[in-house]
PDB file of N, CA and C in Angstrom:
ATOM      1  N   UNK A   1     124.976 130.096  73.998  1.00 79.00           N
ATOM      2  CA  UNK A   1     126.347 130.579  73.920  1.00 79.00           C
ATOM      3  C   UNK A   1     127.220 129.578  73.172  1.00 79.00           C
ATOM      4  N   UNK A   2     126.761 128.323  73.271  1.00 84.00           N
ATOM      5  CA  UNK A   2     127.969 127.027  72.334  1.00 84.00           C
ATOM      6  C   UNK A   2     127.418 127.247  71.305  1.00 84.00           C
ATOM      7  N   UNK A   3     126.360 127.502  71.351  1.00 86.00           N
ATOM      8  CA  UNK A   3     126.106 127.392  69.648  1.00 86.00           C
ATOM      9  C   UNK A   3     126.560 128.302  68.622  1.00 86.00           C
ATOM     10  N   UNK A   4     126.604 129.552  69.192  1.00 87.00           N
ATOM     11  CA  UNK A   4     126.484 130.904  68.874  1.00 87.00           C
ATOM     12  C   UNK A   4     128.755 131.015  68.583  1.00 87.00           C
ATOM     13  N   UNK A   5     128.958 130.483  69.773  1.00 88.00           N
ATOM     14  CA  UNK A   5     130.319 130.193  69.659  1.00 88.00           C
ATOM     15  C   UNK A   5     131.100 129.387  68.899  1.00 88.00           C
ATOM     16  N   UNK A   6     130.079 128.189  68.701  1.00 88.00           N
ATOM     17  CA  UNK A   6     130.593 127.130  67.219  1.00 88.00           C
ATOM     18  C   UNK A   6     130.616 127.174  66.335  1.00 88.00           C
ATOM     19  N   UNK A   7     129.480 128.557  65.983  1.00 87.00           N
ATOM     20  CA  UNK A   7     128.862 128.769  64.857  1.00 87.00           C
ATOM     21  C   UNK A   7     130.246 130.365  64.277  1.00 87.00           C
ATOM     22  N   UNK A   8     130.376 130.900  65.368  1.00 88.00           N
ATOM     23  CA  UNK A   8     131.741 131.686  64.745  1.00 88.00           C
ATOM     24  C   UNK A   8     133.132 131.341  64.945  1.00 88.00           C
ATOM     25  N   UNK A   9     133.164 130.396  65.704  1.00 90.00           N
ATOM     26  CA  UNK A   9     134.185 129.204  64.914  1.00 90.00           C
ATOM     27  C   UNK A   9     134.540 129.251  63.303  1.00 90.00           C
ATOM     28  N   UNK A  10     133.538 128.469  63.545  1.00 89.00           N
ATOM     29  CA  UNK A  10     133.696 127.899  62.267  1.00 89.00           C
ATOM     30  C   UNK A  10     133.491 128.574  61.120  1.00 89.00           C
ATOM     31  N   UNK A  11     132.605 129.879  60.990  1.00 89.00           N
ATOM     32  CA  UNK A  11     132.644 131.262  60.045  1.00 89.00           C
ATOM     33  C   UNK A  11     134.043 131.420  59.608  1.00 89.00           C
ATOM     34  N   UNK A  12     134.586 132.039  61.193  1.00 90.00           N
ATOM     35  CA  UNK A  12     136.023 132.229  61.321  1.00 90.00           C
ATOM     36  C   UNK A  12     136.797 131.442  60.082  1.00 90.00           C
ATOM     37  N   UNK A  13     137.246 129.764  60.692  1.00 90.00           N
ATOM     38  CA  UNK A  13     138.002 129.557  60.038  1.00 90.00           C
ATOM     39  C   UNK A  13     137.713 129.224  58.433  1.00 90.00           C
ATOM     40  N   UNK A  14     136.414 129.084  57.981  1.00 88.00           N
ATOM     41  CA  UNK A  14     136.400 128.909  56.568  1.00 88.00           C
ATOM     42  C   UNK A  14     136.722 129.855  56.075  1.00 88.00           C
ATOM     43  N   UNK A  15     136.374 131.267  56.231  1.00 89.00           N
ATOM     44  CA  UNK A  15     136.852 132.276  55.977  1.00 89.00           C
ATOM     45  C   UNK A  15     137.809 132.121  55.657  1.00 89.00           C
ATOM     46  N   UNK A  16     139.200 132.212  56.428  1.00 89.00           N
ATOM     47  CA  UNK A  16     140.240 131.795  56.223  1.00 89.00           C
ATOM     48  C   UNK A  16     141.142 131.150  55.255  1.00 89.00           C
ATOM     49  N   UNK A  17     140.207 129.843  55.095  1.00 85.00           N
ATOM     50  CA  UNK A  17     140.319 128.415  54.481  1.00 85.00           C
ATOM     51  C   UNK A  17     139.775 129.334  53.039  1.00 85.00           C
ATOM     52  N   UNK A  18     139.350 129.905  52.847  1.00 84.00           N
ATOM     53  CA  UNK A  18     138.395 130.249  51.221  1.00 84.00           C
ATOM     54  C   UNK A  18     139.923 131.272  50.851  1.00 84.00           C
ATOM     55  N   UNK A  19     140.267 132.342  51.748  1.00 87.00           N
ATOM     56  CA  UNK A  19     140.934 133.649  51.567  1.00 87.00           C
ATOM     57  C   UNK A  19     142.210 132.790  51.070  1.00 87.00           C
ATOM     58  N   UNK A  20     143.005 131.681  51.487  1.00 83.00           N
ATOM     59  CA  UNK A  20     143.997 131.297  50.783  1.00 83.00           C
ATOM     60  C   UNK A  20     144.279 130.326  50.155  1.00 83.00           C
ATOM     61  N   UNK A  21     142.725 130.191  49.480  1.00 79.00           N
ATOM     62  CA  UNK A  21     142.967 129.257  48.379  1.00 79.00           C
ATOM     63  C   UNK A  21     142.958 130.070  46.680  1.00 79.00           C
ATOM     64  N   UNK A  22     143.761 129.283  45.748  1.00 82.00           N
ATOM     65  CA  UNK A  22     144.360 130.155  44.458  1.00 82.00           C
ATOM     66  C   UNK A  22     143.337 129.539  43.356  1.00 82.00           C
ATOM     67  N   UNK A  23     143.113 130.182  42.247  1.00 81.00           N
ATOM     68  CA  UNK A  23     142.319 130.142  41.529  1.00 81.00           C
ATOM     69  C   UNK A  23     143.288 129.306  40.452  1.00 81.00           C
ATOM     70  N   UNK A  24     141.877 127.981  39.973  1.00 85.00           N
ATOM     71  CA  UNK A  24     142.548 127.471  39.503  1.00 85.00           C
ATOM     72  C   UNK A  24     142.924 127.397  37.893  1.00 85.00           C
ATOM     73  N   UNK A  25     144.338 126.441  37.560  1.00 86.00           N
ATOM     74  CA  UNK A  25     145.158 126.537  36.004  1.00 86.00           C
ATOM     75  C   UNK A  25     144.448 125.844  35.342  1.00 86.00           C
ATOM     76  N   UNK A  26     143.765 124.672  35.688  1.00 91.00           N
ATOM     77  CA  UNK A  26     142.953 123.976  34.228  1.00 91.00           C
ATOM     78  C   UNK A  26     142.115 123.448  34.786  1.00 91.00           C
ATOM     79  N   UNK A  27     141.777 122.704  33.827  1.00 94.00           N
ATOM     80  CA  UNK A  27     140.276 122.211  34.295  1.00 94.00           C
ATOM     81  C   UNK A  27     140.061 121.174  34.734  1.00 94.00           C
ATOM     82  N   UNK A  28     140.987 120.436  35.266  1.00 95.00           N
ATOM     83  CA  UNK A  28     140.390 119.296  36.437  1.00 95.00           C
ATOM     84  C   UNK A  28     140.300 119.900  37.750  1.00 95.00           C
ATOM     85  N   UNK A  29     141.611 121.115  38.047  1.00 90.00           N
ATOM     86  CA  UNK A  29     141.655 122.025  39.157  1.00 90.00           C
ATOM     87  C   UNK A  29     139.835 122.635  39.209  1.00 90.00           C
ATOM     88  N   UNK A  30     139.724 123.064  38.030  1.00 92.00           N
ATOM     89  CA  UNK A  30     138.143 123.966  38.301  1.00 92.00           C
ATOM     90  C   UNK A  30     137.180 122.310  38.452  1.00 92.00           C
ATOM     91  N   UNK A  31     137.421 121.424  38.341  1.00 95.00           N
ATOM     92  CA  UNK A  31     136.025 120.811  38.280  1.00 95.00           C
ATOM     93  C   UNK A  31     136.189 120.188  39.580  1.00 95.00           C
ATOM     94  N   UNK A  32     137.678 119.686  40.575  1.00 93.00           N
ATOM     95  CA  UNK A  32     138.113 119.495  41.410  1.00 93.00           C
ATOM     96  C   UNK A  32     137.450 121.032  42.619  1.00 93.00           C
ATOM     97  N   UNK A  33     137.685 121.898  42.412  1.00 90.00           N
ATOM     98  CA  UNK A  33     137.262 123.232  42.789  1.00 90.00           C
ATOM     99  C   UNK A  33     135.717 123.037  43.204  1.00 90.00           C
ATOM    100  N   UNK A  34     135.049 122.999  42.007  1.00 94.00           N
ATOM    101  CA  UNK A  34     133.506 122.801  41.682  1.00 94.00           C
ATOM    102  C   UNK A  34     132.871 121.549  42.680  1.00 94.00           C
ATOM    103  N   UNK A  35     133.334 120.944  42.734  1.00 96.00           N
ATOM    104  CA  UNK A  35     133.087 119.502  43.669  1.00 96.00           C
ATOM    105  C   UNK A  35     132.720 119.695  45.185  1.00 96.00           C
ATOM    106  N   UNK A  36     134.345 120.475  45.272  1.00 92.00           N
ATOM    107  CA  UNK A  36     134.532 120.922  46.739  1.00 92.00           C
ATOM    108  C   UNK A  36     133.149 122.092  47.055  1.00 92.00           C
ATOM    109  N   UNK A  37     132.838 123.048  46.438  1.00 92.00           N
ATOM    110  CA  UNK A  37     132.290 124.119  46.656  1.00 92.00           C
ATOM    111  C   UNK A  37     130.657 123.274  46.539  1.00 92.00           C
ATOM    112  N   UNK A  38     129.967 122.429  45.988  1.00 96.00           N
ATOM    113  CA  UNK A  38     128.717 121.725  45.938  1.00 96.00           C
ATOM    114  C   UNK A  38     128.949 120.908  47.592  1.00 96.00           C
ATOM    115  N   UNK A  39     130.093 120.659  47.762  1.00 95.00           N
ATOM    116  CA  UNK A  39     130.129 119.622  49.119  1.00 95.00           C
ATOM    117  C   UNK A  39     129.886 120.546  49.949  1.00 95.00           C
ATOM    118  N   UNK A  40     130.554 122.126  49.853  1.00 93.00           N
ATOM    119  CA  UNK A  40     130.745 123.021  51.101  1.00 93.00           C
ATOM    120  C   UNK A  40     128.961 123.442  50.829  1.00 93.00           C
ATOM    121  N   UNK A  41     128.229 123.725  50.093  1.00 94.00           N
ATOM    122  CA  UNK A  41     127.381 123.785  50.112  1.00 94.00           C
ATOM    123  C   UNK A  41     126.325 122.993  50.494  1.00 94.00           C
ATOM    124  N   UNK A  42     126.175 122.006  50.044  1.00 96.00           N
ATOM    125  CA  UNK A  42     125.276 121.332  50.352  1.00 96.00           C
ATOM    126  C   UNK A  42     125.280 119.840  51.883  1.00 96.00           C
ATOM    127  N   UNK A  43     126.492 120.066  51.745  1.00 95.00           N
ATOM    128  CA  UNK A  43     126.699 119.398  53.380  1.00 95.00           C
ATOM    129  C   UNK A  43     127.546 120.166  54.650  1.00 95.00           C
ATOM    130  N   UNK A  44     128.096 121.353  54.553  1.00 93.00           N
ATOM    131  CA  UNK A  44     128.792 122.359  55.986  1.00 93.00           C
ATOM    132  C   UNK A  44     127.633 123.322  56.010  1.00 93.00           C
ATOM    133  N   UNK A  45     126.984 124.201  55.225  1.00 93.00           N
ATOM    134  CA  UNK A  45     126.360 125.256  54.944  1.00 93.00           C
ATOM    135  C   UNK A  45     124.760 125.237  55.546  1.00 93.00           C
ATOM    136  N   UNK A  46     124.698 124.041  55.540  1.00 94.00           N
ATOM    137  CA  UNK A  46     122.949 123.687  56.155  1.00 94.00           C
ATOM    138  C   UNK A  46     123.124 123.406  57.388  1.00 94.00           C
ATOM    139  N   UNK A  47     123.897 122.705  57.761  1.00 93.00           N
ATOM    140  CA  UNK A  47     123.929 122.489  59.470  1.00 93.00           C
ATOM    141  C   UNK A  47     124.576 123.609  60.344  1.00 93.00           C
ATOM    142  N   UNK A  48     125.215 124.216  59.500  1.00 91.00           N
ATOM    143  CA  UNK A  48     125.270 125.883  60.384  1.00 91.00           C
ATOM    144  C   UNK A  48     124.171 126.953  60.108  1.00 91.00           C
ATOM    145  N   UNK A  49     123.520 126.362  59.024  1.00 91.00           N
ATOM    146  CA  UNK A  49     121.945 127.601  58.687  1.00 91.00           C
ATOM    147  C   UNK A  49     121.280 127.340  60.007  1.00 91.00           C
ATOM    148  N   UNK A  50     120.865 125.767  60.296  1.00 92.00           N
ATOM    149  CA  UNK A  50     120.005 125.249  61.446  1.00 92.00           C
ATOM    150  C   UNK A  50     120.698 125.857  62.698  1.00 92.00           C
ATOM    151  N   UNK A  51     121.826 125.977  63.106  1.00 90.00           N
ATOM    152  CA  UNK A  51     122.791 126.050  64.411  1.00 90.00           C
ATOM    153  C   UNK A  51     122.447 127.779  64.405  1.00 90.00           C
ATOM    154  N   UNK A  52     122.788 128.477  63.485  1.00 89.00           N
ATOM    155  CA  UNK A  52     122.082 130.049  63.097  1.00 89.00           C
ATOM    156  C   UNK A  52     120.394 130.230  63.579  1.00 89.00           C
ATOM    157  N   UNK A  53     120.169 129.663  63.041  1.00 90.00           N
ATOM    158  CA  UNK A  53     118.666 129.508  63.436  1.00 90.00           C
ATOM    159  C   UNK A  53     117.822 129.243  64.881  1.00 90.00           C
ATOM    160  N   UNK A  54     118.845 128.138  65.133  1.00 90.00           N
ATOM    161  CA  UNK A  54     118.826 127.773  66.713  1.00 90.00           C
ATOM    162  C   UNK A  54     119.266 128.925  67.543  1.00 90.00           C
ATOM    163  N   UNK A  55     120.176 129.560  67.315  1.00 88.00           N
ATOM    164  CA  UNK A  55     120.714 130.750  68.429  1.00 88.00           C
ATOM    165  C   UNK A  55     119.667 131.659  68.498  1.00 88.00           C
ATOM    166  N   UNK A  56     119.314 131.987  66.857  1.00 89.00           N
ATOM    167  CA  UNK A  56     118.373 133.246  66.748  1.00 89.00           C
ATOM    168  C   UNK A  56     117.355 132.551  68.226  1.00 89.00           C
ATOM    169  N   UNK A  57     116.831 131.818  67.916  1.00 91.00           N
ATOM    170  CA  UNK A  57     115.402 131.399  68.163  1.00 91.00           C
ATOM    171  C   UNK A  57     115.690 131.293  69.994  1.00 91.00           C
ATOM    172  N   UNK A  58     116.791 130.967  70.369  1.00 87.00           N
ATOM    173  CA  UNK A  58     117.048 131.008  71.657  1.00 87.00           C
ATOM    174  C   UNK A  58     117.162 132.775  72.319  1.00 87.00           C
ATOM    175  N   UNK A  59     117.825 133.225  71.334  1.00 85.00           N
ATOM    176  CA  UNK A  59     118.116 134.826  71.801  1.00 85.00           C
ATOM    177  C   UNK A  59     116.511 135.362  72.239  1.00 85.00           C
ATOM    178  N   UNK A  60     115.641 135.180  71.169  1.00 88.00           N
ATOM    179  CA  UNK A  60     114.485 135.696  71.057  1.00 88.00           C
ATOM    180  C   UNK A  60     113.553 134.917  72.497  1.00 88.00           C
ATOM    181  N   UNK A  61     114.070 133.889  72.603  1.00 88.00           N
ATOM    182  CA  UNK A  61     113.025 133.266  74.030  1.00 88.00           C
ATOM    183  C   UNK A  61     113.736 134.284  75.133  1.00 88.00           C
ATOM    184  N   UNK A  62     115.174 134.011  75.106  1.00 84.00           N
ATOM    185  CA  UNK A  62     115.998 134.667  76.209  1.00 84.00           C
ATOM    186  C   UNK A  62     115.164 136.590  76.384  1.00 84.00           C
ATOM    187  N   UNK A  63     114.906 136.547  75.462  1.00 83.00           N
ATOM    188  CA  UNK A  63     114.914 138.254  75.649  1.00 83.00           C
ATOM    189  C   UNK A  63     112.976 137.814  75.850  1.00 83.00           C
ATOM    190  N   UNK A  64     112.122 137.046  75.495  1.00 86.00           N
ATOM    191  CA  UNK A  64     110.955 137.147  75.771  1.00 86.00           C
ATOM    192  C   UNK A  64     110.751 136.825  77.112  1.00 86.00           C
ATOM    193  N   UNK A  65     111.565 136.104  77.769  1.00 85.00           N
ATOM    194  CA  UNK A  65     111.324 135.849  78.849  1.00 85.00           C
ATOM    195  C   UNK A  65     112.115 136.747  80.363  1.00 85.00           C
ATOM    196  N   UNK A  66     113.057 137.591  79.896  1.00 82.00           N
ATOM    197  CA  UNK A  66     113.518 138.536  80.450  1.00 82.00           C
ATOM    198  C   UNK A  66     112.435 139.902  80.817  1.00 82.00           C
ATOM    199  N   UNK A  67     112.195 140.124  81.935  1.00 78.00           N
ATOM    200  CA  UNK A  67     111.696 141.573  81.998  1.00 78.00           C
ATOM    201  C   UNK A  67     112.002 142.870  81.913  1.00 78.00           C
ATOM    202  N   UNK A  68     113.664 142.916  81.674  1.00 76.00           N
ATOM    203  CA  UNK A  68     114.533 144.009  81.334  1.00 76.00           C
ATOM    204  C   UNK A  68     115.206 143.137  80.502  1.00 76.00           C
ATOM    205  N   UNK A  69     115.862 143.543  79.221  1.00 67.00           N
ATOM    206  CA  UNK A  69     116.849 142.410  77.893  1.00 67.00           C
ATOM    207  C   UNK A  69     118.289 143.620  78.504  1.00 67.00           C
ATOM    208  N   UNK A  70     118.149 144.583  79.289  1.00 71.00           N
ATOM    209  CA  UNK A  70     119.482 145.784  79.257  1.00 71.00           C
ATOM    210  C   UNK A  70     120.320 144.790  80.193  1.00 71.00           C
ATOM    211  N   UNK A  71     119.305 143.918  81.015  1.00 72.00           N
ATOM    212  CA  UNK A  71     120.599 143.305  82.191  1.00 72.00           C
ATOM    213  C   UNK A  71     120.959 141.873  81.902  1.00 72.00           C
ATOM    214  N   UNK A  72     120.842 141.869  80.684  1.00 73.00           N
ATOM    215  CA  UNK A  72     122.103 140.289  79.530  1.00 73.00           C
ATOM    216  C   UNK A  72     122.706 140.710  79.151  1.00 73.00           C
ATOM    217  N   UNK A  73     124.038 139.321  80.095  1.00 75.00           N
ATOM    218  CA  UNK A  73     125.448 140.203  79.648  1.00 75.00           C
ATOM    219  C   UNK A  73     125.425 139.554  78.735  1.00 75.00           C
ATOM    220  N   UNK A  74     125.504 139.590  77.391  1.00 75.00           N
ATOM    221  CA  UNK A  74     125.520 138.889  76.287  1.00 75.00           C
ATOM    222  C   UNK A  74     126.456 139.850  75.366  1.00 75.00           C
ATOM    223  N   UNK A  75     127.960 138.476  75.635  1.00 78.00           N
ATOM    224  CA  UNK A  75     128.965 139.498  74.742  1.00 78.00           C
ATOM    225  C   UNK A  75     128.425 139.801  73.639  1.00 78.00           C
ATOM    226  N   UNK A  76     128.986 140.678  72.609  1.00 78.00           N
ATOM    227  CA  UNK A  76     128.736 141.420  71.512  1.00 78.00           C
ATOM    228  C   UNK A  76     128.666 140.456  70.475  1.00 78.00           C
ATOM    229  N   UNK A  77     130.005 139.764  70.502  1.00 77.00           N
ATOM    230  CA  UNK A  77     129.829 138.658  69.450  1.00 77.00           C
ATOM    231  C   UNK A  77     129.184 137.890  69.520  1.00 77.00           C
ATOM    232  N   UNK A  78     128.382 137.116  70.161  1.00 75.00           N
ATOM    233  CA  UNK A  78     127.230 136.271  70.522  1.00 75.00           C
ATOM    234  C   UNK A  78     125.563 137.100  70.501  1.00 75.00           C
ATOM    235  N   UNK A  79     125.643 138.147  70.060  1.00 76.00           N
ATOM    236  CA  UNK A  79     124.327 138.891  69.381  1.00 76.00           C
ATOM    237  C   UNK A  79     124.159 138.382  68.237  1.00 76.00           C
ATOM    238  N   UNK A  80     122.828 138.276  67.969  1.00 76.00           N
ATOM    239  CA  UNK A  80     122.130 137.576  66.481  1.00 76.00           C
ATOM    240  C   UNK A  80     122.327 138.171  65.083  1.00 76.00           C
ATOM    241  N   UNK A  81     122.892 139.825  65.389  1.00 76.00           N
ATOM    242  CA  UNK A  81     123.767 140.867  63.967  1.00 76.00           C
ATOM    243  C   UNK A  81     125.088 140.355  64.053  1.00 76.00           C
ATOM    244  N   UNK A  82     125.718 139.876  64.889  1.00 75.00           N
ATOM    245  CA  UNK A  82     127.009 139.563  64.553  1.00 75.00           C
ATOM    246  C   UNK A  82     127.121 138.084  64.121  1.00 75.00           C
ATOM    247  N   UNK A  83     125.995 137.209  63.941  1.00 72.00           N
ATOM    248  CA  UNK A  83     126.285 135.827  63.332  1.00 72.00           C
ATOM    249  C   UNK A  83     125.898 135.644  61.995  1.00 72.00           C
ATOM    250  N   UNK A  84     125.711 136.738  61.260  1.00 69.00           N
ATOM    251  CA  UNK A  84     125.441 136.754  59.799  1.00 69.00           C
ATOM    252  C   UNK A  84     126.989 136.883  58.792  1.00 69.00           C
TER     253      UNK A  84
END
């Protein structure tokens, strides 16, 4: 559930953070731009792939080890279709 909860956190607010940022006038703005988007990639984007990964992999024990999966209360948003 923390994970699953940190992990749409933080969806949440980049979302956000992307939706009101303006496209940029020249080209230190785009290479300034370009910088940021290799950082958001290659250092925020992998440690929430793993934290994604981790929930999946917990959901799937949780429900293998359940003998009915109908009696987890497992809010909606914390299902493994809603963390994509």
């Amino acid at each position: 559930r923390d994970v699953a909860s940190f992990l749409l956190t933080w969806m949440r607010d980049t979302i956000k953070a992307m939706l009101t940022k303006s496209c940029p006038t020249n080209l230190l703005e785009m290479k300034a731009l370009h910088s940021d988007f290799n950082r958001f990639q290659n250092e925020d984007v992998p440690p929430r792939l793993e934290m994604k990964n981790q929930a999946m992999r917990l959901f799937d024990e949780i429900q293998n080890l359940t003998t009915d999966p109908s009696h987890l209360s497992i809010e909606d948003d914390f299902l493994p279709h809603n963390l994509s």
